[in-house]
XYZ file of C-alpha atoms in Angstrom:
351
model
C 3.053 38.181 122.868
C 6.675 37.767 122.647
C 8.776 40.452 120.679
C 10.891 39.048 117.629
C 14.363 38.678 118.093
C 17.319 39.176 115.774
C 16.314 42.628 114.746
C 19.707 44.636 115.020
C 20.153 46.805 111.855
C 23.982 47.143 111.926
C 25.148 50.725 111.172
C 21.604 51.986 111.305
C 21.065 50.882 114.903
C 24.285 52.486 116.011
C 23.616 55.775 114.508
C 20.059 55.923 115.630
C 21.008 55.209 119.438
C 23.597 58.198 119.254
C 20.523 60.322 118.402
C 18.376 59.520 121.206
C 16.983 62.453 122.942
C 16.813 62.799 126.635
C 13.167 62.368 126.993
C 13.570 58.637 125.972
C 12.907 58.053 129.700
C 9.219 59.120 129.362
C 6.891 56.259 130.896
C 5.921 53.916 128.391
C 2.296 54.464 129.450
C 2.268 57.913 127.870
C 3.527 56.403 124.677
C 1.248 53.450 124.677
C -0.889 52.690 121.457
C -4.531 52.822 121.100
C -5.608 49.055 120.649
C -6.659 46.204 122.926
C -4.191 43.576 123.140
C -3.884 40.056 121.945
C -6.361 39.440 119.257
C -6.224 36.637 116.498
C -8.366 35.434 113.835
C -8.536 32.221 115.799
C -10.335 33.927 118.581
C -13.196 35.554 116.736
C -16.587 34.180 115.903
C -15.402 32.219 113.073
C -13.075 29.672 114.854
C -10.814 28.556 111.888
C -12.646 29.814 109.222
C -10.973 31.712 106.269
C -13.438 34.623 105.955
C -16.066 36.130 107.827
C -19.376 37.577 106.365
C -20.456 40.504 108.274
C -23.816 41.996 108.586
C -22.359 45.364 107.056
C -21.487 43.863 103.770
C -17.881 43.036 104.423
C -16.489 39.832 103.859
C -13.296 39.575 105.957
C -10.242 37.254 104.796
C -8.632 35.992 107.867
C -6.256 33.727 106.168
C -2.450 34.027 105.932
C -3.028 34.658 101.984
C -4.006 38.190 102.048
C -3.872 38.874 98.231
C -3.365 42.319 99.282
C -4.125 45.369 97.214
C -0.826 46.679 95.679
C 0.809 49.734 94.094
C 3.468 50.797 91.692
C 6.693 51.985 92.445
C 7.213 55.651 92.241
C 10.758 56.722 91.193
C 10.450 60.368 92.619
C 9.397 59.009 95.816
C 11.713 56.199 96.148
C 14.601 58.580 95.611
C 13.341 60.673 98.563
C 13.755 57.821 101.113
C 16.617 58.479 103.667
C 19.728 56.587 102.349
C 20.129 54.995 105.850
C 16.656 53.598 105.821
C 16.519 52.399 102.069
C 19.903 50.977 101.918
C 18.971 47.214 102.529
C 15.718 47.526 100.362
C 13.480 46.903 103.104
C 10.742 49.005 104.971
C 10.785 47.538 108.421
C 7.490 47.943 109.875
C 6.101 47.318 113.649
C 2.824 46.307 114.385
C 1.177 44.810 117.574
C -1.356 42.379 116.051
C -3.623 43.164 118.664
C -7.086 44.411 117.384
C -9.410 42.995 114.495
C -9.458 44.281 111.662
C -6.749 46.399 112.260
C -3.794 44.439 113.113
C -4.226 40.746 114.188
C -3.210 37.155 113.535
C -4.327 35.105 110.824
C -6.104 31.988 111.182
C -2.664 30.242 111.449
C -1.816 32.170 114.442
C 1.471 33.623 113.084
C 0.867 35.694 110.187
C -0.054 39.408 110.931
C -2.419 40.961 108.825
C -5.043 43.693 108.928
C -5.955 46.967 107.312
C -2.753 48.643 109.119
C -0.537 46.151 107.226
C -2.231 46.681 104.043
C -1.778 50.495 104.267
C 1.937 49.787 105.052
C 2.217 47.885 102.003
C 0.821 50.524 99.878
C 3.503 52.516 101.266
C 6.323 50.134 100.818
C 5.293 49.650 97.183
C 5.350 53.239 96.550
C 8.837 53.627 97.775
C 9.837 50.545 95.942
C 10.950 48.730 99.172
C 10.238 45.279 100.628
C 7.610 45.356 103.395
C 9.277 43.739 106.468
C 6.826 42.970 109.210
C 7.578 42.704 112.760
C 5.309 41.963 115.580
C 5.920 43.550 118.956
C 4.032 44.450 121.975
C 3.026 48.224 123.005
C 5.219 48.294 125.753
C 8.236 47.730 123.192
C 7.556 49.669 120.065
C 8.721 53.174 121.317
C 12.282 52.120 122.612
C 12.693 49.550 119.501
C 11.695 52.627 117.262
C 14.244 54.856 118.870
C 17.018 52.246 118.523
C 16.540 51.896 114.906
C 14.897 48.193 114.963
C 11.878 49.731 113.400
C 11.823 52.066 110.884
C 7.838 52.701 111.165
C 5.026 51.583 113.401
C 1.462 51.091 111.786
C -0.468 49.805 114.255
C -3.389 52.037 115.153
C -0.875 54.701 117.168
C -2.734 58.167 117.591
C -0.557 61.206 117.834
C -0.300 63.177 121.027
C 1.625 65.637 123.053
C 3.825 63.226 124.535
C 4.699 61.178 121.446
C 5.630 64.223 119.279
C 8.556 64.697 121.562
C 10.016 61.625 120.144
C 8.560 60.539 116.993
C 7.163 62.071 113.563
C 3.894 61.131 112.014
C 2.302 60.625 108.855
C -1.236 60.581 109.229
C -3.511 57.926 107.496
C -6.708 57.465 109.495
C -9.131 58.985 111.883
C -8.821 58.003 115.535
C -11.783 57.178 117.598
C -12.705 54.720 120.288
C -16.041 52.885 120.557
C -17.904 51.614 123.709
C -19.318 48.362 123.146
C -22.000 46.312 125.510
C -24.230 43.444 125.432
C -27.062 43.654 122.961
C -29.719 43.824 125.533
C -28.010 46.919 127.256
C -29.587 50.657 127.044
C -26.461 52.472 127.636
C -25.670 55.554 125.564
C -22.500 56.781 126.227
C -21.657 60.174 125.373
C -19.454 61.480 128.368
C -18.254 60.995 132.071
C -21.899 60.762 133.656
C -22.681 57.894 131.481
C -20.137 55.553 132.892
C -20.724 56.310 136.458
C -20.899 53.240 138.570
C -20.358 50.725 135.719
C -17.538 48.276 135.483
C -15.566 49.054 131.961
C -12.772 46.936 130.923
C -9.802 48.743 129.291
C -6.229 48.141 128.012
C -3.459 49.191 130.511
C -1.474 52.160 129.065
C -3.586 53.069 126.240
C -5.319 55.960 125.015
C -8.458 54.858 126.237
C -7.380 54.127 129.592
C -6.418 57.823 129.992
C -9.770 59.036 128.692
C -11.838 56.904 131.690
C -9.202 57.947 134.348
C -10.086 61.572 133.343
C -13.749 60.928 133.293
C -13.374 59.228 136.646
C -11.674 62.481 138.096
C -14.738 64.456 136.881
C -17.168 61.947 138.194
C -15.443 62.304 141.637
C -15.520 65.863 141.252
C -19.156 65.745 140.990
C -19.587 63.658 143.875
C -20.679 60.624 141.523
C -19.361 57.040 141.580
C -16.501 56.739 139.358
C -16.490 53.640 136.963
C -14.497 50.411 138.036
C -11.789 49.698 135.831
C -11.143 46.099 134.781
C -8.113 44.814 133.041
C -7.669 41.448 131.020
C -4.611 40.001 129.549
C -6.070 39.391 126.070
C -8.890 40.542 123.812
C -10.508 37.145 124.151
C -10.666 37.384 127.960
C -12.035 40.879 127.717
C -14.839 39.970 125.349
C -15.724 36.708 127.208
C -16.129 39.142 130.265
C -18.359 41.538 128.458
C -20.403 38.739 126.651
C -20.820 36.969 130.333
C -21.840 40.043 132.138
C -18.628 40.278 134.392
C -18.233 43.789 133.048
C -20.653 46.246 131.674
C -18.820 48.191 129.064
C -15.535 47.710 126.722
C -13.649 50.672 125.350
C -11.560 49.554 122.380
C -10.463 51.093 118.800
C -13.574 51.869 117.116
C -13.122 49.806 114.054
C -12.777 46.802 116.246
C -15.905 47.491 118.193
C -18.070 47.888 114.905
C -16.221 44.595 113.548
C -17.744 42.630 116.558
C -21.204 44.582 116.379
C -21.256 43.139 112.644
C -19.916 39.417 113.233
C -21.367 38.448 116.236
C -24.991 38.398 117.785
C -24.452 39.521 121.403
C -22.593 42.659 121.155
C -23.403 46.428 120.025
C -21.524 49.546 119.655
C -23.114 52.298 122.420
C -20.772 55.000 122.133
C -18.014 56.873 120.331
C -15.451 58.978 121.252
C -12.369 60.692 119.880
C -9.109 59.211 120.875
C -7.462 62.393 121.649
C -10.279 63.425 123.879
C -10.803 66.017 125.183
C -8.871 67.268 122.012
C -8.712 65.620 118.559
C -5.991 63.064 117.010
C -5.430 61.103 114.031
C -3.902 57.622 113.412
C -0.403 58.014 111.750
C 2.513 56.107 110.881
C 5.106 56.509 113.503
C 8.804 57.186 112.606
C 11.814 58.342 114.753
C 11.982 62.167 114.972
C 13.952 64.019 112.816
C 15.080 60.984 110.437
C 13.170 62.304 107.191
C 11.016 59.333 106.618
C 7.726 60.608 107.939
C 7.288 63.269 105.034
C 8.292 60.563 102.506
C 5.462 58.318 103.738
C 3.010 61.191 103.680
C 3.772 61.764 100.192
C 3.307 57.879 99.325
C 0.260 57.785 101.220
C -1.182 60.847 99.360
C -0.602 59.111 96.133
C -2.038 55.947 97.261
C -5.183 58.388 98.084
C -4.898 59.970 94.588
C -4.772 56.590 92.993
C -7.554 55.056 94.658
C -5.683 52.179 96.220
C -6.047 53.537 99.841
C -9.883 53.930 99.752
C -9.779 50.200 98.355
C -7.785 49.016 101.356
C -10.264 50.695 103.909
C -13.495 49.545 101.858
C -11.993 46.106 102.142
C -11.786 46.173 105.844
C -15.200 48.001 106.617
C -13.106 51.219 107.374
C -14.177 53.663 104.691
C -15.852 55.649 107.397
C -12.554 56.659 108.793
C -10.800 57.753 105.689
C -8.775 60.947 105.573
C -8.718 63.085 102.513
C -4.963 63.535 102.825
C -2.111 62.650 104.884
C -0.127 65.192 106.816
C 2.984 65.119 108.469
C 2.798 65.924 112.014
C 5.881 66.722 114.279
C 6.383 68.438 117.545
C 6.851 71.784 115.617
C 3.344 71.964 113.946
C 1.580 69.431 116.284
C -0.602 72.351 117.938
C -1.599 73.686 114.363
C -2.621 70.168 113.221
C -4.593 69.282 116.125
C -7.067 71.684 115.720
C -8.089 70.397 112.475
C -7.805 66.733 113.130
C -11.149 65.776 112.750
C -12.589 65.482 109.123
C -16.277 65.931 109.796
C -18.192 68.100 112.573
C -20.482 65.116 113.433
C -17.221 63.328 114.699
C -17.038 60.975 111.863
C -14.322 60.995 109.387
C -15.304 61.693 105.779
């Protein structure tokens, strides 16, 4: 996926560059997101169809014309947008378009759509800004957000101890990973012991890879066979390997595994784990640390939660299970305190 060009933001860019912290040199693997790569509507079970009727009752619109749920501008919130960000009248949002139904390409293979962008649209509306969507790669969003090219990232980014050193967050969804397998499989994945000796596909540099690597260390310490991790260049290749039996399991964002379970006849979800394992985490809008935007986004999200538009967006994409009762601003200073209460339900499911 080729990152967009021509994204220089003039004075905003130069001022942001001057503020880059020394820890910018952290490896991108520590910062990479939680999605599997390269998904598009054209690669799903509907081919070129404009909608997909799922067994969970959701009819997914995969057309470029999304007819998004919109919100009204709130002047009090718009007035809180940092001047450097709001001066051009746009909220420039990065997304990776890599995971159905979160963020992916529509049937035209060009337009980025999905629940992440619908939520970003609500925020932009509340703040009185035009939503400017830029598709990028997992490898590029951290540096491009630091350089000022992107003002916020809405792409299933989970909060963790490495990211809070560089970014501030406004939470908007629970964060879980799902294990999926062929319909005929009898796996029940709850922990490391359940993947021993299996072939598991995973995205490189993702949170789910970190989980599997930790589980393999645990297995090796017990004298058990570790899982064999397999890497594919695209979502389509990953799912083909799973459905053909070349891999036993795939670990991916939980909403994506649920989507496939409900739109395909050959796959099912066989396990679920918090994306922050062994701790808990949340999915959040990601902004440059200290620039003042994250608290405003949190307020906009809470307004959308209160007026019901947030709930309608999640319902539209079959994600009501991962709804949060409120958005919280998470920074390095309050990360430890918020981490303890990240989960919204003791069962491991969001309310």
